[in-house]
Short mmCIF file of C-alpha atoms in Angstrom, two decimals:
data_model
loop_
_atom_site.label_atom_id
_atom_site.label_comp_id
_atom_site.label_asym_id
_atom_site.label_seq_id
_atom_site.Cartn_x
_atom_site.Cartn_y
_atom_site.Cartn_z
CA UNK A 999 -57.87 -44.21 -26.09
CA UNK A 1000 -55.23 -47.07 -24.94
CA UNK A 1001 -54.73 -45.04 -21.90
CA UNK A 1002 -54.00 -48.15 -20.08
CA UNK A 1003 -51.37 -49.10 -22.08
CA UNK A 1004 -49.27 -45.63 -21.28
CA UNK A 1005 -48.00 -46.88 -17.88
CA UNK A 1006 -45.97 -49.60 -19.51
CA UNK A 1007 -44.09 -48.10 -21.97
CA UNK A 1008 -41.75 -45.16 -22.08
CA UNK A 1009 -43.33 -42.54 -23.57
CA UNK A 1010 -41.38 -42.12 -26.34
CA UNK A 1011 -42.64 -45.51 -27.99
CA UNK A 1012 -46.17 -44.85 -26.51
CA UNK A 1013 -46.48 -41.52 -28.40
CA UNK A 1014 -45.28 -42.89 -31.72
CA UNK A 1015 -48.14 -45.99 -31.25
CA UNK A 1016 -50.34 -43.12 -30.78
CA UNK A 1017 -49.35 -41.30 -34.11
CA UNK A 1018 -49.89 -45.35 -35.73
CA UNK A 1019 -53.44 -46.04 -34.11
CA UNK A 1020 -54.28 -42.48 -35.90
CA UNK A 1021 -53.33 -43.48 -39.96
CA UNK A 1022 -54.60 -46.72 -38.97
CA UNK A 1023 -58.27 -47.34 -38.09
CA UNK A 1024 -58.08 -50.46 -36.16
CA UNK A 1025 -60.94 -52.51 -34.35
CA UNK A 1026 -60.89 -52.40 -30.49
CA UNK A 1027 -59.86 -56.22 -30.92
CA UNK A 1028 -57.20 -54.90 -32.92
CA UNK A 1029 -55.92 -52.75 -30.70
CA UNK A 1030 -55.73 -54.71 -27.65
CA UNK A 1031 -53.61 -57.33 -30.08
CA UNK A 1032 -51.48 -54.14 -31.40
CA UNK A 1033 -50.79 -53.13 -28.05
CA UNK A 1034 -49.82 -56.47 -26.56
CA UNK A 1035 -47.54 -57.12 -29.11
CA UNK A 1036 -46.24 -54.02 -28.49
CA UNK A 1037 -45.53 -54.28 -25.04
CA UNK A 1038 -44.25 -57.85 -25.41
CA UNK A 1039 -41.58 -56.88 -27.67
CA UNK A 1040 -40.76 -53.92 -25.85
CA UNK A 1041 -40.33 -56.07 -22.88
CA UNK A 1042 -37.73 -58.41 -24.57
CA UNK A 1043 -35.52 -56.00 -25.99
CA UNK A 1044 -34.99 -54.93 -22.05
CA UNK A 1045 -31.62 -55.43 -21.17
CA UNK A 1046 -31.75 -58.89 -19.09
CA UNK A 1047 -31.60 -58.89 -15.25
CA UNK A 1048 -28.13 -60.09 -14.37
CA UNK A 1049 -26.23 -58.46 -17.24
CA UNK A 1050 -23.12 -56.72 -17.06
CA UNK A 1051 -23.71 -53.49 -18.09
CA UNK A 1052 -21.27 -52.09 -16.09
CA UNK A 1053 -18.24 -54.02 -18.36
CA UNK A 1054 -20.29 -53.26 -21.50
CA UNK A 1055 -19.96 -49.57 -20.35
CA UNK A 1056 -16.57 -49.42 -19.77
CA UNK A 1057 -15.90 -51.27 -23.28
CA UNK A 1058 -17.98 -49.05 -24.68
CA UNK A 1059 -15.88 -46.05 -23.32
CA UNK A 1060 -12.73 -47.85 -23.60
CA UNK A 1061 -12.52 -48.99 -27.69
CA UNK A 1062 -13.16 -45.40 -28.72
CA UNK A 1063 -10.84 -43.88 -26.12
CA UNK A 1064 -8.14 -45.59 -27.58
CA UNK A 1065 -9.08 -43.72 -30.93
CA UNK A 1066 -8.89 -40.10 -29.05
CA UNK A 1067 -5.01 -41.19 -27.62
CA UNK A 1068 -4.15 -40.66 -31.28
CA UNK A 1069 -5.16 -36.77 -31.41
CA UNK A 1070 -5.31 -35.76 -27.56
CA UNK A 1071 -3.45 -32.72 -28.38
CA UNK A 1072 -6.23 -30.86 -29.95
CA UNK A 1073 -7.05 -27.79 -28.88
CA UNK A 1074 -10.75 -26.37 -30.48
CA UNK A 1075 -13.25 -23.94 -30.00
CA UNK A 1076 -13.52 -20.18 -31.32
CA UNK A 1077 -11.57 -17.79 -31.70
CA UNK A 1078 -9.11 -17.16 -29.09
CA UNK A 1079 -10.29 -19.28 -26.91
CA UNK A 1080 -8.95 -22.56 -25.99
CA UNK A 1081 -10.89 -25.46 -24.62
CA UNK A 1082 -9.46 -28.53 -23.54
CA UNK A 1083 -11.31 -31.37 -25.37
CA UNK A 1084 -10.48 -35.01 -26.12
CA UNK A 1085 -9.49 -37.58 -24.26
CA UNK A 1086 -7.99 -35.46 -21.57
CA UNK A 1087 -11.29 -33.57 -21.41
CA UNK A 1088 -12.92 -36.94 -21.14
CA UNK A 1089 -10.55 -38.29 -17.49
CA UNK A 1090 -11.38 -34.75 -16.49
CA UNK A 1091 -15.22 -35.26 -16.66
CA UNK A 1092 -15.33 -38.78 -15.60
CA UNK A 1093 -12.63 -38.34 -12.85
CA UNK A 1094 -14.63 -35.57 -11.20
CA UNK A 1095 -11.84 -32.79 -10.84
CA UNK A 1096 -12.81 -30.45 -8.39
CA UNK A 1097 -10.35 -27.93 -10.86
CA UNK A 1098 -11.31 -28.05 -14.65
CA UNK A 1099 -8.19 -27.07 -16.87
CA UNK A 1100 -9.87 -24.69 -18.85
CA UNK A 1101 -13.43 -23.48 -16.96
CA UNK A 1102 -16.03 -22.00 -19.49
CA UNK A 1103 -19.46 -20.62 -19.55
CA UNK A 1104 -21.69 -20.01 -22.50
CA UNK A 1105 -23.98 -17.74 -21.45
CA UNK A 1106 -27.19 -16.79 -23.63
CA UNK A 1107 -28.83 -13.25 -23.42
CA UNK A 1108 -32.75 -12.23 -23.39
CA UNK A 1109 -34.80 -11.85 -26.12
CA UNK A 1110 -34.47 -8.15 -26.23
CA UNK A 1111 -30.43 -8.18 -26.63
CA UNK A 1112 -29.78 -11.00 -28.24
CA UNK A 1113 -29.92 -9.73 -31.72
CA UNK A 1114 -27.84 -6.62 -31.20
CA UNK A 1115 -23.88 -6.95 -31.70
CA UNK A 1116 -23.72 -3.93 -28.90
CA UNK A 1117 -25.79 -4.75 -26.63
CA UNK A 1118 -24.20 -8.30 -26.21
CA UNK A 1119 -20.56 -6.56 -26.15
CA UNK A 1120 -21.92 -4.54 -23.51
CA UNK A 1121 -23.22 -7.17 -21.52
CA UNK A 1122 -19.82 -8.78 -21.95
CA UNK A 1123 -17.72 -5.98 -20.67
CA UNK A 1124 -20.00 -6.03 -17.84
CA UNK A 1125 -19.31 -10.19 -16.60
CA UNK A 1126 -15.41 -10.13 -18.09
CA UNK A 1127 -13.30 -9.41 -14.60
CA UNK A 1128 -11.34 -6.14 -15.12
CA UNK A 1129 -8.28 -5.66 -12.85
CA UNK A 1130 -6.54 -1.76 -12.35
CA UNK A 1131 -4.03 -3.04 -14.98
CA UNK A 1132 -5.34 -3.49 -17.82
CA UNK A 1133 -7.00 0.03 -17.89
CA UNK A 1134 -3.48 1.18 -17.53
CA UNK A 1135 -0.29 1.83 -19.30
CA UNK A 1136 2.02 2.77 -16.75
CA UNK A 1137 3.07 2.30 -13.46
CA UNK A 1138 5.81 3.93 -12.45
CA UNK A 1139 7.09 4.85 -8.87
CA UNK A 1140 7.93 8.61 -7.83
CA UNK A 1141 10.53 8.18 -5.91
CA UNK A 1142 11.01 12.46 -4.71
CA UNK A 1143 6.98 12.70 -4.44
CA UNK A 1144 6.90 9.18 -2.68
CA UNK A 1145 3.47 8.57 -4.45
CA UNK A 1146 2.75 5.82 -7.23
CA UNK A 1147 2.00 6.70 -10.75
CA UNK A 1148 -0.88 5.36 -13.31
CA UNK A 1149 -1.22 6.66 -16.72
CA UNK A 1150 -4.61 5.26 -17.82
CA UNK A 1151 -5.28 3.58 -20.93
CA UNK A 1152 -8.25 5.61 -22.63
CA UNK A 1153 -9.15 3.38 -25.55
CA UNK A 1154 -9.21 0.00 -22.95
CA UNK A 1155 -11.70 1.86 -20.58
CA UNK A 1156 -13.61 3.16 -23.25
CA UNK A 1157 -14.17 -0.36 -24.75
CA UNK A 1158 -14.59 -1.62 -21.28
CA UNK A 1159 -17.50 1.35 -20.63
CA UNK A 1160 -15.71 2.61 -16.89
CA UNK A 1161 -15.61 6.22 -16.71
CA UNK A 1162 -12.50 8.16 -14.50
CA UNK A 1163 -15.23 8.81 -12.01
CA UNK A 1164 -16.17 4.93 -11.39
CA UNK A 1165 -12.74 4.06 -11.50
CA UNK A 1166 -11.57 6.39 -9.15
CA UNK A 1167 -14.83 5.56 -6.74
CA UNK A 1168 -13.83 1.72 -7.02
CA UNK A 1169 -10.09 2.63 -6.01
CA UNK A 1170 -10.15 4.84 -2.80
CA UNK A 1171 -13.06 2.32 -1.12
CA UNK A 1172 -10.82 -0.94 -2.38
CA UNK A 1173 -7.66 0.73 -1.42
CA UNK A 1174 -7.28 1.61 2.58
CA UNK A 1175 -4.82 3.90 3.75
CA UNK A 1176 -4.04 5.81 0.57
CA UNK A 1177 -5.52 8.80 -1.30
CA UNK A 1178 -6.57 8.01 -4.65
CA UNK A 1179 -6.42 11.79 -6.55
CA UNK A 1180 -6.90 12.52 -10.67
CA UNK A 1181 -4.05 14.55 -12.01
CA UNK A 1182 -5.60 16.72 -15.14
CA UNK A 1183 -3.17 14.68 -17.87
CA UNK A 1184 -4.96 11.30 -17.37
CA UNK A 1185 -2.68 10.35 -14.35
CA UNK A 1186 -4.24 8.30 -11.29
CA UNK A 1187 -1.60 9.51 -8.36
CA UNK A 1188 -1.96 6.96 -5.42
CA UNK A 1189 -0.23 8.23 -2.28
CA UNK A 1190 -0.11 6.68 1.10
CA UNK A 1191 -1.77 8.33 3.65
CA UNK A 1192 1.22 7.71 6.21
CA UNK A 1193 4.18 9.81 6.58
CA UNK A 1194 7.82 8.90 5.06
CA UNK A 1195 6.54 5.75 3.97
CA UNK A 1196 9.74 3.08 2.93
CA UNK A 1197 10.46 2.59 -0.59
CA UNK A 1198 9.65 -1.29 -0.36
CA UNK A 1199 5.90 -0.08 0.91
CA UNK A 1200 5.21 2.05 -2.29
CA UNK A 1201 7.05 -0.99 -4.46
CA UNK A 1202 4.24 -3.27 -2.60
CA UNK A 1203 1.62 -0.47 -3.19
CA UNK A 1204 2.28 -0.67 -6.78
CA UNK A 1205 1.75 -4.43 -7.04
CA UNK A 1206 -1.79 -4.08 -5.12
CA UNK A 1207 -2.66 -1.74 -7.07
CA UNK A 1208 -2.06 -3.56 -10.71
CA UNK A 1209 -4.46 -6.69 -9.14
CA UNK A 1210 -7.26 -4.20 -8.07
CA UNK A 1211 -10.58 -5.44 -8.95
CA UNK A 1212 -12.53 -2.63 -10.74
CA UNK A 1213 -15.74 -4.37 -11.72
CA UNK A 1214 -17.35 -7.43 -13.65
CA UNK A 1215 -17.69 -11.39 -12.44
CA UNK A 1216 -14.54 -12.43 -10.57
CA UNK A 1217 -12.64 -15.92 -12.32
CA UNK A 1218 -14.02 -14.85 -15.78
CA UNK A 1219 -10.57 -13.82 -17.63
CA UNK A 1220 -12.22 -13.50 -21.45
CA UNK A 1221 -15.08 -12.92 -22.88
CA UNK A 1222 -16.08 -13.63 -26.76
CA UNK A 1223 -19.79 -12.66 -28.14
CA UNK A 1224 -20.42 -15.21 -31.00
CA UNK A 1225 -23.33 -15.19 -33.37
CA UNK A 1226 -24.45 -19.10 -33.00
CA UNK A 1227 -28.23 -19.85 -34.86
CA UNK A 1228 -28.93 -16.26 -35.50
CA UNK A 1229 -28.88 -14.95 -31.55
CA UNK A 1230 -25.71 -13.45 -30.03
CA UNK A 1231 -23.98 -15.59 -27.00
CA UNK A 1232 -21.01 -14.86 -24.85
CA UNK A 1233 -18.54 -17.71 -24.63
CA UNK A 1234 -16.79 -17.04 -21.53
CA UNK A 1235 -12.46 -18.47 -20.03
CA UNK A 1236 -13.55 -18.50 -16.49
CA UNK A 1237 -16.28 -20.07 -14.52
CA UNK A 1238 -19.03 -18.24 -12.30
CA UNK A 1239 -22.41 -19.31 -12.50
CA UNK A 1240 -23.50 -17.59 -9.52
CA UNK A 1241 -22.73 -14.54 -9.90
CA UNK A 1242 -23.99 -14.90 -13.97
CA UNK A 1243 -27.39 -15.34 -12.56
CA UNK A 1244 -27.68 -12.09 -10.61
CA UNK A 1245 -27.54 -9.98 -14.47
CA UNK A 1246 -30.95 -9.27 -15.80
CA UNK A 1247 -30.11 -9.62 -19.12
CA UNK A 1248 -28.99 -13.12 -19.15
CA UNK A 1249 -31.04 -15.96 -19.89
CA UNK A 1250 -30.88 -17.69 -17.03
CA UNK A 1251 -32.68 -21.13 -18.22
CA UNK A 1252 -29.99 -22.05 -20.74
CA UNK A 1253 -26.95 -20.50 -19.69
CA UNK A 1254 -24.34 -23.38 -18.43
CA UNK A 1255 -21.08 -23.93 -17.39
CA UNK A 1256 -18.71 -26.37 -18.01
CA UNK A 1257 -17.49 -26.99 -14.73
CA UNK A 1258 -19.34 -29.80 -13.66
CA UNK A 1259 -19.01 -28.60 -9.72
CA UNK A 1260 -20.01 -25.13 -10.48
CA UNK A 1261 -23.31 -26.74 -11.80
CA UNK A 1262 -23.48 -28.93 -8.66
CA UNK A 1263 -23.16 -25.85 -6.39
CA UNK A 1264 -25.48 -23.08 -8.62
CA UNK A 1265 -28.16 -25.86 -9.77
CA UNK A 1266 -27.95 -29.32 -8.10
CA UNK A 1267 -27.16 -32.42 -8.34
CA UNK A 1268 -29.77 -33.42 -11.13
CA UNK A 1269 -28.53 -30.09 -12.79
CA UNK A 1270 -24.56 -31.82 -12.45
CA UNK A 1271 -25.75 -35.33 -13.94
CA UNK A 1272 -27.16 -33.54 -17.15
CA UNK A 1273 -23.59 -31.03 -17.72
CA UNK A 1274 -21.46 -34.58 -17.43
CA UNK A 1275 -23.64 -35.68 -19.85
CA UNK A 1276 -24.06 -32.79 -22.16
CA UNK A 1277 -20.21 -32.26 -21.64
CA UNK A 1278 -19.38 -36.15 -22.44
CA UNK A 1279 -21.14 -36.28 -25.60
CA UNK A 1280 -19.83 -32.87 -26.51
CA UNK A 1281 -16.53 -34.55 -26.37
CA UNK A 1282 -17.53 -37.61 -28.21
CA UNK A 1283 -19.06 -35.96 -30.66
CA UNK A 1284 -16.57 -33.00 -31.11
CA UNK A 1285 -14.00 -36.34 -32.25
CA UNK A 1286 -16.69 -37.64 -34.34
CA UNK A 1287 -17.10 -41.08 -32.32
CA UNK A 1288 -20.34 -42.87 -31.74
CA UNK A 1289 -20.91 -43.69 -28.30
CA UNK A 1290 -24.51 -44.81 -27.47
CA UNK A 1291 -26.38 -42.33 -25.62
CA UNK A 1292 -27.34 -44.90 -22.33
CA UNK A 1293 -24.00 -45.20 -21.63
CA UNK A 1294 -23.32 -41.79 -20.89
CA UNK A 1295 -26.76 -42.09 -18.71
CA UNK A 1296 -25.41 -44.71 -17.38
CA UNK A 1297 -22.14 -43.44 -15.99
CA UNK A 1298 -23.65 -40.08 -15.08
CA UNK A 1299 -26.08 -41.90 -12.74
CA UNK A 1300 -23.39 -43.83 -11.07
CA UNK A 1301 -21.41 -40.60 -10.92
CA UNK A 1302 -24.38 -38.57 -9.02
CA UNK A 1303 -25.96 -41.78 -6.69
CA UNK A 1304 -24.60 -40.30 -4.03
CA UNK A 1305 -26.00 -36.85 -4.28
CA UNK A 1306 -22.62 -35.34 -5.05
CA UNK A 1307 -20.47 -35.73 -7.78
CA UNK A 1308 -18.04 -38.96 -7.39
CA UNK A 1309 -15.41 -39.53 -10.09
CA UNK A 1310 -14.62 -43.25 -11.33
CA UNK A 1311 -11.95 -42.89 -9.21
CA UNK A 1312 -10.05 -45.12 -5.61
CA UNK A 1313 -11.56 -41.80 -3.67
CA UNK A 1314 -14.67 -41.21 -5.84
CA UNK A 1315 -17.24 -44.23 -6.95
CA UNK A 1316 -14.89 -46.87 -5.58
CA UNK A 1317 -14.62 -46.22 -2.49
CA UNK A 1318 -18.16 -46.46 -1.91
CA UNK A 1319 -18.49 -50.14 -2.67
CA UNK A 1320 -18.87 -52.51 0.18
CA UNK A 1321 -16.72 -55.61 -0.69
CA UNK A 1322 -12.75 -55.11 0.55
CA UNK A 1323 -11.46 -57.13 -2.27
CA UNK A 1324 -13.42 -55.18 -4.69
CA UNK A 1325 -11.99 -52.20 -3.14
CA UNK A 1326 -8.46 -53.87 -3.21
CA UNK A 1327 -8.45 -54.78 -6.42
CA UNK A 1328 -9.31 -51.42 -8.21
CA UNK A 1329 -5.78 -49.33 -7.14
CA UNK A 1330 -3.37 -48.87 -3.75
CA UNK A 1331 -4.68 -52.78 -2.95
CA UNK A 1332 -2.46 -53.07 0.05
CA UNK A 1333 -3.50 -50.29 2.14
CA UNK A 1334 -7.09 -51.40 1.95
CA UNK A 1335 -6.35 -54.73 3.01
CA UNK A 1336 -4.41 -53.20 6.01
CA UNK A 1337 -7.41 -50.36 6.50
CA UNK A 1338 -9.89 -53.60 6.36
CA UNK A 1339 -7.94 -56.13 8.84
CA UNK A 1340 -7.19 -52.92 11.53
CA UNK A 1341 -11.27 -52.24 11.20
CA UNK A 1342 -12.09 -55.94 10.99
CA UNK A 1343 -14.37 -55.51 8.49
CA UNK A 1344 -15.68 -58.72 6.90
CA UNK A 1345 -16.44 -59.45 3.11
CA UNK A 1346 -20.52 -60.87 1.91
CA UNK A 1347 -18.54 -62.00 -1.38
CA UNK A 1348 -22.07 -60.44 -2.91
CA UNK A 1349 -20.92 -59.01 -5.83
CA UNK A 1350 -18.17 -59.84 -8.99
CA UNK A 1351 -14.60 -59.12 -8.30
CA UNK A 1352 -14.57 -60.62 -4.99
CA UNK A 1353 -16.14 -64.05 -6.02
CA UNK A 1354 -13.62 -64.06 -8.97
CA UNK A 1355 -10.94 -63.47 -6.66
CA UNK A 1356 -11.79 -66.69 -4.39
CA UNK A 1357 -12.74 -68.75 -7.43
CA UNK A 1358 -16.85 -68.78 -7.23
CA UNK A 1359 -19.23 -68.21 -9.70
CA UNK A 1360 -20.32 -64.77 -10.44
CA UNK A 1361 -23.50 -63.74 -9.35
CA UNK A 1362 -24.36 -62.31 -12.90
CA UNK A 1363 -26.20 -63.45 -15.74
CA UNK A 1364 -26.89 -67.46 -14.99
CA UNK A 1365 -25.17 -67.16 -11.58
CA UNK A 1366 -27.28 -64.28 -10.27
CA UNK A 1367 -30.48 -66.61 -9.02
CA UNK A 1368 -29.72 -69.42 -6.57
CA UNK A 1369 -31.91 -72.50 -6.84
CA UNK A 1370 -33.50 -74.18 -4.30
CA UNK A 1371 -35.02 -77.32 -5.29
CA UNK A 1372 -37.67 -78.85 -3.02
CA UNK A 1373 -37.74 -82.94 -4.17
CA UNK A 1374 -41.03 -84.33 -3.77
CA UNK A 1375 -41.19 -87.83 -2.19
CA UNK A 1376 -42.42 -90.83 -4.69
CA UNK A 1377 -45.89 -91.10 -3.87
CA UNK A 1378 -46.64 -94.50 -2.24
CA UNK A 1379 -48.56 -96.76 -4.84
CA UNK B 1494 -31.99 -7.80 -6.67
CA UNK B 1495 -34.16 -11.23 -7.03
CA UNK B 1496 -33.26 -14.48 -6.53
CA UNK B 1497 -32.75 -16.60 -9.67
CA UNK B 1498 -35.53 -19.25 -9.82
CA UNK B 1499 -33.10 -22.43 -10.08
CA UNK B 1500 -35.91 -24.74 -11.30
CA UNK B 1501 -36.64 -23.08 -14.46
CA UNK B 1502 -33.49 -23.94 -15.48
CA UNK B 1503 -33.08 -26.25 -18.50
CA UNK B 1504 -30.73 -28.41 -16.79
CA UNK B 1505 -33.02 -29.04 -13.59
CA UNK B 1506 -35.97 -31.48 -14.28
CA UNK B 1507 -39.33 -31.69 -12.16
CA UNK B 1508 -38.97 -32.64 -8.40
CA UNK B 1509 -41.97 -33.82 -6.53
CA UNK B 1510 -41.64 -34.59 -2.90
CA UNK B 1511 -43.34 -37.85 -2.46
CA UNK B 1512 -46.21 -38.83 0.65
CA UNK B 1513 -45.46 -41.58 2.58
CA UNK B 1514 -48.14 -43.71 0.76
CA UNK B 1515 -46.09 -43.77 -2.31
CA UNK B 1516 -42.92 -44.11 -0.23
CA UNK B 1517 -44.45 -47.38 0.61
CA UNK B 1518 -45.30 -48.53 -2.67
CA UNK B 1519 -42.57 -47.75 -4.37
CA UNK B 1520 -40.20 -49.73 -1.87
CA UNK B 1521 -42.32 -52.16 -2.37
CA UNK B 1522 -42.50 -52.05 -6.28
CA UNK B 1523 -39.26 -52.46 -6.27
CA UNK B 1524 -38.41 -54.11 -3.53
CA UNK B 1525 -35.85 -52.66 -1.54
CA UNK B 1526 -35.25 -50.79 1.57
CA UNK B 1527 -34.58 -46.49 1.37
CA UNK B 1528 -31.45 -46.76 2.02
CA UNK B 1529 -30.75 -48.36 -0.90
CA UNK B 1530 -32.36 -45.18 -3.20
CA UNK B 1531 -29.64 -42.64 -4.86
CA UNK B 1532 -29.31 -39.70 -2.39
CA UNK B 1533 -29.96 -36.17 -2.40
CA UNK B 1534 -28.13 -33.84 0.09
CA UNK B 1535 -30.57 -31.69 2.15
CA UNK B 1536 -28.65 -28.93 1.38
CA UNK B 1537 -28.88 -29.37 -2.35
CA UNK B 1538 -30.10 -25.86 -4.24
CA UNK B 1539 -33.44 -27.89 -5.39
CA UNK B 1540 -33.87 -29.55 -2.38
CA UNK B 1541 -33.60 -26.23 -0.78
CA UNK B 1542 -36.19 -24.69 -2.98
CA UNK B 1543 -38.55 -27.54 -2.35
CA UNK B 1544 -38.15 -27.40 1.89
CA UNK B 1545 -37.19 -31.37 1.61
CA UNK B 1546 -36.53 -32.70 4.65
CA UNK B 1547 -34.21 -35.75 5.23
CA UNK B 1548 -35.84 -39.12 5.07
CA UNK B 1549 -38.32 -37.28 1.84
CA UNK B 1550 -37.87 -39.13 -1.14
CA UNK B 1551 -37.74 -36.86 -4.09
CA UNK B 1552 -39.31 -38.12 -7.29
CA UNK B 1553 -37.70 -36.62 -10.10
CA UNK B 1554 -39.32 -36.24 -13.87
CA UNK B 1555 -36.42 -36.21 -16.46
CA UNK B 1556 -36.53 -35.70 -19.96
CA UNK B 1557 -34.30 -38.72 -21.28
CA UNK B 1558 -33.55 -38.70 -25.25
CA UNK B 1559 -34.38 -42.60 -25.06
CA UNK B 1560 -37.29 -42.64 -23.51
CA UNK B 1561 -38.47 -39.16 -23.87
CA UNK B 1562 -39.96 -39.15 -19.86
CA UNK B 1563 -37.79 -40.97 -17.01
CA UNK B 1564 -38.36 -41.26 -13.64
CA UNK B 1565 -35.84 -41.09 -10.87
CA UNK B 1566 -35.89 -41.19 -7.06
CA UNK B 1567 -33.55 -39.94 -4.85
CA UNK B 1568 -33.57 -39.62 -0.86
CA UNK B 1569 -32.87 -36.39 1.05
CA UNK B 1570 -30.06 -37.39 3.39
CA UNK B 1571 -27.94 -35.17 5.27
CA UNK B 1572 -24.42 -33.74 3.50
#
């Protein structure tokens, strides 16, 4: 039924005419008139050919930006865990920093553990990065032995689930050229392998050994397990998607990051268009503005034409654009000049800014079709 | 260990490599030449997965909270 009617309009209105045609029984006649209405009034509330939606975009970002200036400082999110958000979060996003300020990962478990408070703390002491020092109390140097000694924290690597014997396997194969030995009071005793060494060796020895990885996902600093709509998810400080995926207890379909790069990298570039715009509207919403959906769409489109991520940036989208006084006119306007005149590149004057600059009319709106007008010759009488 | 699947992931939508017929048509639909599509690099993790190769254009199948169902098209160039 109206099958030929799908191909013209999104699906979303086509499915809802559906759901109509069924309360209503309406003659074929009908129908056809239902449909062409339908389709005729879909087609005029288009956005016009010619239209500036780029400048509607931009005011559309711009009016409620100037509401976030007023509480940028805002720091949210649970628990100990801070997230930047706001309009700083916003220039990060739409800027394309390779280095977000404050990397995150929310990363959702499998059926089977994601009811149980345990099983998701375990899980979490499993991704969070653990380093030699924080499973320890003390370091302390012995000078007459010439040896370097840990006393271990017992309650951190019990919470942490790393027995002495892992630990002690992780040390000697990460640390060369010294003998890793248990003393029977809960001591770690690292001693160099070499003769007399120097003082300043052991000193440097000591330092090595605090920043020893022992186990989980390197870059993730915290971990939090949060009960969010009755299933248990880590919320992460740190960024790895990766190395997230290789666990078999995550849920691998929904887990994200919020490092849009780290989604470009693990999951593509249509993966990196939907995290800018899941992590734009998180910050729209989060401030309780109302920005509408297609601009978002809009700018993550632009952002991801190129099959990388480009910020709205001189280096990022800008740069791309063909015209040397549109270039010019965006930032650092006398080096492109200069760049352009060394290259002798030339200027079409096809698109806005440049026909502004030289005083033409736009080719938007009215000014985007040219006319030709073919005069026909009075007929002879 | 296995390799995560990367396209069952929520984030990635449906790619389809398209044949050349539809190539065709859809330059045509629309007018323009393939350069002037939005890119994909080759060496893109679902461009990977699919064995694109450059000059394929990808069409992609996005869920879009306007319009429920969008489709995209992006060319496999080289990064």
């Amino acid at each position: 039924m109206s099958e030929e009617y799908k191909d013209q309009l999104p699906l979303s209105i086509w499915e809802e005419a559906q759901k109509e045609l069924k309360n209503n029984n309406l003659t074929k006649k009908q129908e056809k008139e239902f449909f062409d209405k339908l389709i005729e009034t879909y087609k005029s509330s288009r956005i016009t050919p010619g239209e500036s939606i780029g400048v509607i975009t931009a005011e559309s970002f711009g009016e409620p930006g100037t509401q976030m200036t007023l509480n940028i400082f805002h720091f949210a999110g649970v628990a100990e865990l801070n997230v930047t958000l706001g309009l700083p979060r916003l220039i990060e996003i739409f800027d394309a920093r390779k280095e977000a300020s404050t990397p995150s990962m929310e990363i959702y478990l499998d059926k089977e553990y994601n009811k149980d408070i345990n099983a998701a703390k375990r899980i979490a002491a499993l991704i969070k990065e653990t380093k030699f020092w924080e499973l320890a109390q003390e370091f302390s140097i012995n000078i007459a032995k010439l040896q370097v000694e840990v006393t271990l924290n017992k309650k951190n690597m019990r919470d942490l689930r790393i027995t002495d014997q892992m630990l002690l396997k992780t040390l000697s194969e990460s640390m060369k050229d010294t003998t890793v030995r248990q003393n029977k009071d809960d001591t770690i005793v690292l001693k160099p392998s070499k003769e007399n060494t120097e003082l300043k060796e052991l000193y440097k020895l000591k330092e090595k050994a605090k920043e020893t990885f022992i186990k989980g996902i390197s870059g993730v600093t915290q971990v939090l397990p949060i009960k969010q709509n009755n299933e248990f998810v880590i919320l992460t400080a740190g960024s790895n998607l990766k190395e997230v995926f290789k666990l078999k207890e995550v849920d691998k379909s929904r887990s994200t990051s919020n490092d849009i790069f780290e989604v470009l990298k693990a999951l593509g570039i249509e993966a990196a268009r939907q995290a800018i715009i899941n992590e734009a509207l998180k910050v729209i919403r989060e401030q309780g503005l109302d920005v509408d959906i297609r601009h978002i769409l809009f700018i993550a489109d632009l952002m991801t034409a190129s099959g990388t991520v480009k910020g709205i940036t001189r280096s990022g989208i800008t740069s791309d654009k063909e015209s040397v006084l549109a270039r010019a006119s965006f930032e650092t306007p006398i080096r492109h000049i200069i760049d352009a005149s060394l290259l002798g590149e030339e200027d079409e004057l096809t698109s806005v800014i440049e026909n502004v600059i030289v005083n033409q009319p736009v080719p938007l709106g009215t000014g985007l079709p040219g006319l030709i007008a073919r005069i026909k010759k009075p007929e002879a009488k | 260990m296995e390799e995560y699947n990367i396209t069952e992931h929520n984030f990635v939508p449906k790619h389809l490599i398209l044949d050349e017929k539809d190539v065709v048509e859809l330059l045509k639909e629309y007018n323009i030449s393939i350069r002037q599509l939005p890119r994909i690099f080759v060496t893109d993790p679902v461009a990977k997965a699919l064995n694109a190769k450059k000059g394929d254009v990808i069409k992609i199948i996005r869920k879009s909270p306007s319009a429920k169902e969008a489709v995209f098209y992006r060319v496999v160039v080289n990064a």
